[in-house]
PDB file of N, CA and C in Angstrom:
ATOM      1  N   MET A 617     -13.098   8.398  -6.810  1.00 63.00           N
ATOM      2  CA  MET A 617     -12.171   7.859  -5.735  1.00 63.00           C
ATOM      3  C   MET A 617     -12.391   8.224  -4.012  1.00 63.00           C
ATOM      4  N   THR A 618     -12.098   9.511  -3.549  1.00 66.00           N
ATOM      5  CA  THR A 618     -12.281   9.910  -2.398  1.00 66.00           C
ATOM      6  C   THR A 618     -12.024  11.400  -2.056  1.00 66.00           C
ATOM      7  N   ASP A 619     -12.353  12.092  -1.201  1.00 67.00           N
ATOM      8  CA  ASP A 619     -11.883  13.455  -0.687  1.00 67.00           C
ATOM      9  C   ASP A 619     -10.728  13.499  -0.554  1.00 67.00           C
ATOM     10  N   ILE A 620      -9.824  14.176  -1.302  1.00 68.00           N
ATOM     11  CA  ILE A 620      -8.338  14.151  -0.990  1.00 68.00           C
ATOM     12  C   ILE A 620      -7.912  14.916   0.107  1.00 68.00           C
ATOM     13  N   ALA A 621      -8.781  15.675   0.607  1.00 72.00           N
ATOM     14  CA  ALA A 621      -8.690  16.221   2.069  1.00 72.00           C
ATOM     15  C   ALA A 621      -8.718  14.951   3.078  1.00 72.00           C
ATOM     16  N   LEU A 622      -9.203  14.151   3.223  1.00 74.00           N
ATOM     17  CA  LEU A 622      -9.263  12.979   3.994  1.00 74.00           C
ATOM     18  C   LEU A 622      -8.347  12.467   3.983  1.00 74.00           C
ATOM     19  N   VAL A 623      -7.309  12.240   3.131  1.00 79.00           N
ATOM     20  CA  VAL A 623      -6.115  11.149   2.916  1.00 79.00           C
ATOM     21  C   VAL A 623      -4.803  11.876   3.614  1.00 79.00           C
ATOM     22  N   GLU A 624      -4.290  11.159   4.653  1.00 81.00           N
ATOM     23  CA  GLU A 624      -3.400  11.444   5.632  1.00 81.00           C
ATOM     24  C   GLU A 624      -2.029  11.067   5.205  1.00 81.00           C
ATOM     25  N   GLU A 625      -1.102  11.759   4.726  1.00 85.00           N
ATOM     26  CA  GLU A 625       0.459  11.174   4.316  1.00 85.00           C
ATOM     27  C   GLU A 625       1.015  10.219   5.283  1.00 85.00           C
ATOM     28  N   ASP A 626       1.109   8.999   5.134  1.00 84.00           N
ATOM     29  CA  ASP A 626       1.716   7.978   6.149  1.00 84.00           C
ATOM     30  C   ASP A 626       3.255   7.959   5.537  1.00 84.00           C
ATOM     31  N   PRO A 627       4.152   8.413   6.234  1.00 87.00           N
ATOM     32  CA  PRO A 627       5.578   8.271   5.320  1.00 87.00           C
ATOM     33  C   PRO A 627       5.873   6.578   5.523  1.00 87.00           C
ATOM     34  N   ALA A 628       5.416   5.905   6.121  1.00 87.00           N
ATOM     35  CA  ALA A 628       5.701   4.369   6.117  1.00 87.00           C
ATOM     36  C   ALA A 628       4.901   3.691   4.780  1.00 87.00           C
ATOM     37  N   GLU A 629       3.909   4.168   4.432  1.00 85.00           N
ATOM     38  CA  GLU A 629       2.993   3.893   3.151  1.00 85.00           C
ATOM     39  C   GLU A 629       3.595   4.273   1.833  1.00 85.00           C
ATOM     40  N   ALA A 630       4.511   5.264   1.695  1.00 93.00           N
ATOM     41  CA  ALA A 630       5.145   6.059   0.632  1.00 93.00           C
ATOM     42  C   ALA A 630       5.536   4.682  -0.645  1.00 93.00           C
ATOM     43  N   ILE A 631       5.479   5.421  -1.763  1.00 93.00           N
ATOM     44  CA  ILE A 631       6.055   4.209  -2.752  1.00 93.00           C
ATOM     45  C   ILE A 631       6.731   4.963  -3.878  1.00 93.00           C
ATOM     46  N   VAL A 632       7.507   4.373  -4.429  1.00 97.00           N
ATOM     47  CA  VAL A 632       8.495   4.908  -5.434  1.00 97.00           C
ATOM     48  C   VAL A 632       7.979   3.955  -6.755  1.00 97.00           C
ATOM     49  N   ILE A 633       7.635   5.072  -7.525  1.00 97.00           N
ATOM     50  CA  ILE A 633       7.502   4.307  -8.967  1.00 97.00           C
ATOM     51  C   ILE A 633       8.535   5.103 -10.022  1.00 97.00           C
ATOM     52  N   GLU A 634       8.450   4.097 -10.888  1.00 97.00           N
ATOM     53  CA  GLU A 634       9.280   4.317 -12.063  1.00 97.00           C
ATOM     54  C   GLU A 634       8.662   4.342 -13.608  1.00 97.00           C
ATOM     55  N   VAL A 635       8.470   4.963 -14.369  1.00 97.00           N
ATOM     56  CA  VAL A 635       7.881   4.972 -15.473  1.00 97.00           C
ATOM     57  C   VAL A 635       8.475   5.311 -16.521  1.00 97.00           C
ATOM     58  N   ALA A 636       8.124   5.241 -17.968  1.00 98.00           N
ATOM     59  CA  ALA A 636       8.679   5.650 -19.059  1.00 98.00           C
ATOM     60  C   ALA A 636       7.733   5.588 -20.196  1.00 98.00           C
ATOM     61  N   GLY A 637       8.165   6.130 -21.152  1.00 96.00           N
ATOM     62  CA  GLY A 637       7.358   6.342 -22.397  1.00 96.00           C
ATOM     63  C   GLY A 637       8.277   6.711 -23.484  1.00 96.00           C
ATOM     64  N   HIS A 638       7.380   6.628 -25.084  1.00 96.00           N
ATOM     65  CA  HIS A 638       8.216   6.715 -26.253  1.00 96.00           C
ATOM     66  C   HIS A 638       8.193   8.237 -26.868  1.00 96.00           C
ATOM     67  N   ASP A 639       7.440   9.158 -26.071  1.00 95.00           N
ATOM     68  CA  ASP A 639       7.266  10.460 -25.945  1.00 95.00           C
ATOM     69  C   ASP A 639       6.563  10.998 -24.708  1.00 95.00           C
ATOM     70  N   LEU A 640       6.445  12.723 -24.827  1.00 94.00           N
ATOM     71  CA  LEU A 640       5.867  13.147 -23.596  1.00 94.00           C
ATOM     72  C   LEU A 640       4.560  12.535 -23.226  1.00 94.00           C
ATOM     73  N   LYS A 641       3.714  12.476 -24.463  1.00 93.00           N
ATOM     74  CA  LYS A 641       2.188  11.869 -24.126  1.00 93.00           C
ATOM     75  C   LYS A 641       2.084  10.872 -23.557  1.00 93.00           C
ATOM     76  N   SER A 642       3.035   9.625 -24.086  1.00 94.00           N
ATOM     77  CA  SER A 642       3.022   8.500 -23.663  1.00 94.00           C
ATOM     78  C   SER A 642       3.473   8.363 -22.153  1.00 94.00           C
ATOM     79  N   LEU A 643       4.545   9.158 -21.646  1.00 96.00           N
ATOM     80  CA  LEU A 643       4.984   9.144 -20.545  1.00 96.00           C
ATOM     81  C   LEU A 643       3.725   9.614 -19.543  1.00 96.00           C
ATOM     82  N   LEU A 644       3.184  10.682 -19.755  1.00 94.00           N
ATOM     83  CA  LEU A 644       2.066  11.290 -18.979  1.00 94.00           C
ATOM     84  C   LEU A 644       1.126   9.928 -18.768  1.00 94.00           C
ATOM     85  N   TYR A 645       0.576   9.432 -19.718  1.00 94.00           N
ATOM     86  CA  TYR A 645      -0.332   8.481 -20.154  1.00 94.00           C
ATOM     87  C   TYR A 645       0.178   7.225 -18.617  1.00 94.00           C
ATOM     88  N   ASN A 646       1.511   7.285 -19.267  1.00 95.00           N
ATOM     89  CA  ASN A 646       2.079   5.757 -18.016  1.00 95.00           C
ATOM     90  C   ASN A 646       2.088   6.324 -16.798  1.00 95.00           C
ATOM     91  N   TYR A 647       2.610   7.454 -16.565  1.00 95.00           N
ATOM     92  CA  TYR A 647       2.635   8.075 -15.142  1.00 95.00           C
ATOM     93  C   TYR A 647       1.401   7.910 -14.294  1.00 95.00           C
ATOM     94  N   MET A 648       0.063   8.488 -14.827  1.00 94.00           N
ATOM     95  CA  MET A 648      -1.016   8.425 -14.813  1.00 94.00           C
ATOM     96  C   MET A 648      -1.674   7.037 -14.315  1.00 94.00           C
ATOM     97  N   SER A 649      -1.732   6.294 -15.250  1.00 94.00           N
ATOM     98  CA  SER A 649      -1.761   4.710 -15.222  1.00 94.00           C
ATOM     99  C   SER A 649      -0.985   4.004 -14.095  1.00 94.00           C
ATOM    100  N   GLU A 650       0.173   4.293 -14.001  1.00 94.00           N
ATOM    101  CA  GLU A 650       0.590   3.606 -12.666  1.00 94.00           C
ATOM    102  C   GLU A 650       0.011   4.088 -11.415  1.00 94.00           C
ATOM    103  N   ILE A 651      -0.149   5.374 -11.198  1.00 92.00           N
ATOM    104  CA  ILE A 651      -0.785   6.042  -9.918  1.00 92.00           C
ATOM    105  C   ILE A 651      -2.060   5.379 -10.071  1.00 92.00           C
ATOM    106  N   LEU A 652      -2.945   4.983 -10.893  1.00 92.00           N
ATOM    107  CA  LEU A 652      -3.924   4.170 -10.925  1.00 92.00           C
ATOM    108  C   LEU A 652      -3.813   2.941 -10.507  1.00 92.00           C
ATOM    109  N   PHE A 653      -2.996   2.453 -11.071  1.00 92.00           N
ATOM    110  CA  PHE A 653      -2.629   0.768 -10.847  1.00 92.00           C
ATOM    111  C   PHE A 653      -2.359   0.695  -9.313  1.00 92.00           C
ATOM    112  N   LYS A 654      -1.747   1.640  -8.580  1.00 92.00           N
ATOM    113  CA  LYS A 654      -1.464   1.385  -7.266  1.00 92.00           C
ATOM    114  C   LYS A 654      -2.683   1.641  -6.578  1.00 92.00           C
ATOM    115  N   PHE A 655      -3.727   2.347  -7.147  1.00 85.00           N
ATOM    116  CA  PHE A 655      -5.093   2.258  -6.212  1.00 85.00           C
ATOM    117  C   PHE A 655      -5.645   1.006  -6.473  1.00 85.00           C
ATOM    118  N   SER A 656      -5.849   0.538  -7.797  1.00 83.00           N
ATOM    119  CA  SER A 656      -6.671  -0.608  -7.935  1.00 83.00           C
ATOM    120  C   SER A 656      -6.236  -1.965  -7.474  1.00 83.00           C
ATOM    121  N   SER A 657      -4.643  -2.077  -7.393  1.00 88.00           N
ATOM    122  CA  SER A 657      -4.077  -3.156  -6.781  1.00 88.00           C
ATOM    123  C   SER A 657      -4.013  -2.977  -5.230  1.00 88.00           C
ATOM    124  N   ASP A 658      -3.459  -1.992  -4.788  1.00 86.00           N
ATOM    125  CA  ASP A 658      -2.963  -1.731  -3.406  1.00 86.00           C
ATOM    126  C   ASP A 658      -3.831  -1.022  -2.582  1.00 86.00           C
ATOM    127  N   CYS A 659      -4.888  -0.343  -3.125  1.00 83.00           N
ATOM    128  CA  CYS A 659      -5.931   0.370  -2.455  1.00 83.00           C
ATOM    129  C   CYS A 659      -5.101   1.943  -2.170  1.00 83.00           C
ATOM    130  N   PHE A 660      -3.878   1.788  -2.696  1.00 87.00           N
ATOM    131  CA  PHE A 660      -3.178   3.381  -2.150  1.00 87.00           C
ATOM    132  C   PHE A 660      -3.704   4.473  -2.890  1.00 87.00           C
ATOM    133  N   LEU A 661      -4.133   5.391  -2.057  1.00 87.00           N
ATOM    134  CA  LEU A 661      -4.378   6.827  -2.022  1.00 87.00           C
ATOM    135  C   LEU A 661      -3.422   7.953  -2.259  1.00 87.00           C
ATOM    136  N   THR A 662      -2.851   8.170  -3.621  1.00 89.00           N
ATOM    137  CA  THR A 662      -2.069   9.405  -3.497  1.00 89.00           C
ATOM    138  C   THR A 662      -2.539  10.727  -3.209  1.00 89.00           C
ATOM    139  N   ALA A 663      -1.996  11.180  -2.100  1.00 88.00           N
ATOM    140  CA  ALA A 663      -2.202  12.748  -1.873  1.00 88.00           C
ATOM    141  C   ALA A 663      -1.603  13.542  -2.398  1.00 88.00           C
ATOM    142  N   ARG A 664       0.084  13.158  -2.613  1.00 92.00           N
ATOM    143  CA  ARG A 664       0.876  14.029  -3.239  1.00 92.00           C
ATOM    144  C   ARG A 664       1.789  13.065  -3.965  1.00 92.00           C
ATOM    145  N   ALA A 665       2.488  13.599  -5.235  1.00 94.00           N
ATOM    146  CA  ALA A 665       3.530  13.008  -5.921  1.00 94.00           C
ATOM    147  C   ALA A 665       4.655  14.151  -5.821  1.00 94.00           C
ATOM    148  N   GLU A 666       5.565  13.688  -5.710  1.00 96.00           N
ATOM    149  CA  GLU A 666       7.006  14.181  -5.662  1.00 96.00           C
ATOM    150  C   GLU A 666       7.939  13.600  -6.855  1.00 96.00           C
ATOM    151  N   ILE A 667       8.060  14.416  -7.940  1.00 96.00           N
ATOM    152  CA  ILE A 667       8.928  14.017  -8.972  1.00 96.00           C
ATOM    153  C   ILE A 667      10.656  14.016  -8.345  1.00 96.00           C
ATOM    154  N   THR A 668      11.139  12.956  -8.107  1.00 97.00           N
ATOM    155  CA  THR A 668      12.702  13.049  -7.831  1.00 97.00           C
ATOM    156  C   THR A 668      13.372  12.820  -8.852  1.00 97.00           C
ATOM    157  N   SER A 669      13.205  12.107 -10.032  1.00 97.00           N
ATOM    158  CA  SER A 669      13.960  12.385 -11.336  1.00 97.00           C
ATOM    159  C   SER A 669      12.996  12.530 -12.565  1.00 97.00           C
ATOM    160  N   PHE A 670      13.521  13.456 -13.386  1.00 97.00           N
ATOM    161  CA  PHE A 670      12.405  13.543 -14.639  1.00 97.00           C
ATOM    162  C   PHE A 670      13.716  13.919 -15.869  1.00 97.00           C
ATOM    163  N   ASN A 671      13.548  12.742 -16.735  1.00 96.00           N
ATOM    164  CA  ASN A 671      14.568  12.885 -18.006  1.00 96.00           C
ATOM    165  C   ASN A 671      13.558  13.132 -19.494  1.00 96.00           C
ATOM    166  N   ALA A 672      13.666  14.239 -19.699  1.00 94.00           N
ATOM    167  CA  ALA A 672      13.055  14.703 -20.680  1.00 94.00           C
ATOM    168  C   ALA A 672      13.438  13.923 -22.140  1.00 94.00           C
ATOM    169  N   ALA A 673      14.819  13.844 -22.415  1.00 95.00           N
ATOM    170  CA  ALA A 673      15.350  13.249 -23.289  1.00 95.00           C
ATOM    171  C   ALA A 673      15.035  11.711 -23.533  1.00 95.00           C
ATOM    172  N   ALA A 674      14.984  10.772 -22.095  1.00 96.00           N
ATOM    173  CA  ALA A 674      14.629   9.732 -22.508  1.00 96.00           C
ATOM    174  C   ALA A 674      13.359   9.234 -22.301  1.00 96.00           C
ATOM    175  N   PHE A 675      12.323  10.115 -21.664  1.00 97.00           N
ATOM    176  CA  PHE A 675      11.097  10.193 -21.560  1.00 97.00           C
ATOM    177  C   PHE A 675      10.833   9.112 -20.129  1.00 97.00           C
ATOM    178  N   SER A 676      11.288   9.509 -19.341  1.00 97.00           N
ATOM    179  CA  SER A 676      11.233   8.456 -17.939  1.00 97.00           C
ATOM    180  C   SER A 676      11.154   9.628 -16.840  1.00 97.00           C
ATOM    181  N   ILE A 677      10.405   9.050 -15.613  1.00 97.00           N
ATOM    182  CA  ILE A 677      10.202   9.949 -14.847  1.00 97.00           C
ATOM    183  C   ILE A 677      10.165   8.731 -13.484  1.00 97.00           C
ATOM    184  N   THR A 678      10.602   9.149 -12.260  1.00 98.00           N
ATOM    185  CA  THR A 678      10.920   8.380 -10.924  1.00 98.00           C
ATOM    186  C   THR A 678      10.118   9.503  -9.993  1.00 98.00           C
ATOM    187  N   ALA A 679       8.917   8.912  -9.223  1.00 97.00           N
ATOM    188  CA  ALA A 679       8.310   9.885  -8.394  1.00 97.00           C
ATOM    189  C   ALA A 679       8.187   9.092  -7.230  1.00 97.00           C
ATOM    190  N   LYS A 680       8.193   9.700  -6.173  1.00 97.00           N
ATOM    191  CA  LYS A 680       7.416   9.100  -4.683  1.00 97.00           C
ATOM    192  C   LYS A 680       6.041   9.425  -4.531  1.00 97.00           C
ATOM    193  N   LEU A 681       5.479   8.596  -4.003  1.00 95.00           N
ATOM    194  CA  LEU A 681       3.815   8.802  -4.114  1.00 95.00           C
ATOM    195  C   LEU A 681       3.873   8.819  -2.446  1.00 95.00           C
ATOM    196  N   HIS A 682       3.212   9.747  -2.039  1.00 94.00           N
ATOM    197  CA  HIS A 682       2.776  10.186  -0.610  1.00 94.00           C
ATOM    198  C   HIS A 682       1.145  10.028  -0.398  1.00 94.00           C
ATOM    199  N   GLY A 683       0.872   9.193   0.529  1.00 89.00           N
ATOM    200  CA  GLY A 683      -0.592   9.045   0.912  1.00 89.00           C
ATOM    201  C   GLY A 683      -0.898   7.989   1.852  1.00 89.00           C
ATOM    202  N   ASP A 684      -1.653   7.362   1.622  1.00 88.00           N
ATOM    203  CA  ASP A 684      -2.254   6.167   2.523  1.00 88.00           C
ATOM    204  C   ASP A 684      -3.107   5.267   2.080  1.00 88.00           C
ATOM    205  N   VAL A 685      -3.045   3.957   2.776  1.00 83.00           N
ATOM    206  CA  VAL A 685      -4.103   2.848   1.962  1.00 83.00           C
ATOM    207  C   VAL A 685      -5.588   3.544   2.314  1.00 83.00           C
ATOM    208  N   PHE A 686      -6.452   2.928   1.308  1.00 78.00           N
ATOM    209  CA  PHE A 686      -7.990   3.195   1.785  1.00 78.00           C
ATOM    210  C   PHE A 686      -8.654   2.720   2.946  1.00 78.00           C
ATOM    211  N   ASP A 687      -9.192   3.480   3.678  1.00 73.00           N
ATOM    212  CA  ASP A 687      -9.875   2.833   4.798  1.00 73.00           C
ATOM    213  C   ASP A 687     -11.099   3.308   4.738  1.00 73.00           C
ATOM    214  N   SER A 688     -12.116   2.497   4.616  1.00 67.00           N
ATOM    215  CA  SER A 688     -13.391   2.991   4.524  1.00 67.00           C
ATOM    216  C   SER A 688     -13.989   3.514   5.746  1.00 67.00           C
ATOM    217  N   GLU A 689     -13.322   3.358   7.009  1.00 73.00           N
ATOM    218  CA  GLU A 689     -13.742   4.159   8.181  1.00 73.00           C
ATOM    219  C   GLU A 689     -13.614   5.733   8.014  1.00 73.00           C
ATOM    220  N   ARG A 690     -12.359   5.836   7.113  1.00 74.00           N
ATOM    221  CA  ARG A 690     -11.801   7.288   7.125  1.00 74.00           C
ATOM    222  C   ARG A 690     -12.048   8.056   5.777  1.00 74.00           C
ATOM    223  N   HIS A 691     -12.249   7.205   4.842  1.00 63.00           N
ATOM    224  CA  HIS A 691     -12.379   7.638   3.382  1.00 63.00           C
ATOM    225  C   HIS A 691     -13.702   7.429   2.935  1.00 63.00           C
ATOM    226  N   SER A 692     -14.397   8.053   2.285  1.00 65.00           N
ATOM    227  CA  SER A 692     -15.659   8.075   1.558  1.00 65.00           C
ATOM    228  C   SER A 692     -15.207   7.476   0.263  1.00 65.00           C
ATOM    229  N   CYS A 693     -16.173   6.911  -0.338  1.00 71.00           N
ATOM    230  CA  CYS A 693     -15.964   6.343  -1.774  1.00 71.00           C
ATOM    231  C   CYS A 693     -16.561   6.935  -2.724  1.00 71.00           C
ATOM    232  N   GLY A 694     -15.882   7.430  -3.557  1.00 72.00           N
ATOM    233  CA  GLY A 694     -16.693   8.386  -4.759  1.00 72.00           C
ATOM    234  C   GLY A 694     -16.572   7.666  -6.061  1.00 72.00           C
ATOM    235  N   THR A 695     -16.378   8.302  -7.144  1.00 66.00           N
ATOM    236  CA  THR A 695     -16.833   7.831  -8.429  1.00 66.00           C
ATOM    237  C   THR A 695     -15.383   7.181  -8.732  1.00 66.00           C
ATOM    238  N   GLU A 696     -15.711   5.844  -9.142  1.00 72.00           N
ATOM    239  CA  GLU A 696     -14.371   4.968  -9.648  1.00 72.00           C
ATOM    240  C   GLU A 696     -13.960   5.506 -11.049  1.00 72.00           C
ATOM    241  N   ILE A 697     -12.394   5.505 -11.059  1.00 77.00           N
ATOM    242  CA  ILE A 697     -11.742   5.815 -12.331  1.00 77.00           C
ATOM    243  C   ILE A 697     -11.154   4.348 -13.029  1.00 77.00           C
ATOM    244  N   LYS A 698     -11.711   4.166 -13.714  1.00 76.00           N
ATOM    245  CA  LYS A 698     -11.425   2.856 -14.532  1.00 76.00           C
ATOM    246  C   LYS A 698     -10.102   2.740 -15.276  1.00 76.00           C
ATOM    247  N   ALA A 699      -9.898   3.617 -16.139  1.00 81.00           N
ATOM    248  CA  ALA A 699      -8.816   3.734 -16.620  1.00 81.00           C
ATOM    249  C   ALA A 699      -8.533   5.099 -17.453  1.00 81.00           C
ATOM    250  N   ILE A 700      -6.996   5.232 -17.727  1.00 84.00           N
ATOM    251  CA  ILE A 700      -6.552   6.268 -18.342  1.00 84.00           C
ATOM    252  C   ILE A 700      -6.756   6.329 -19.605  1.00 84.00           C
ATOM    253  N   THR A 701      -7.592   7.367 -20.358  1.00 85.00           N
ATOM    254  CA  THR A 701      -7.168   6.957 -21.955  1.00 85.00           C
ATOM    255  C   THR A 701      -6.683   8.498 -22.469  1.00 85.00           C
ATOM    256  N   TYR A 702      -6.618   8.080 -23.738  1.00 78.00           N
ATOM    257  CA  TYR A 702      -5.931   9.475 -24.615  1.00 78.00           C
ATOM    258  C   TYR A 702      -7.372  10.054 -25.340  1.00 78.00           C
ATOM    259  N   SER A 703      -7.041  11.369 -25.430  1.00 77.00           N
ATOM    260  CA  SER A 703      -7.869  12.084 -25.803  1.00 77.00           C
ATOM    261  C   SER A 703      -7.667  13.151 -26.780  1.00 77.00           C
ATOM    262  N   ASN A 704      -7.915  13.593 -27.906  1.00 62.00           N
ATOM    263  CA  ASN A 704      -7.356  14.594 -28.835  1.00 62.00           C
ATOM    264  C   ASN A 704      -8.549  15.783 -29.013  1.00 62.00           C
TER     265      ASN A 704
END
């Protein structure tokens, strides 16, 4: 992706996401997949994630992603993460 130290948090670019799963593992998977999707679809680089709501019983998270949109003038292009995967 890019060097996280180069990503400035732009308050105007903050994104709120809501994810759910059927257990804690699927919740984590879906959470990470949503962050990756925001990069793939909107070129949004997450510098910091603020969990605003976590319901362990319902397996749901609401989070505010802080970061900025990728800019080739400011951000280096590193290794692409293509997908989040389960591993045992």
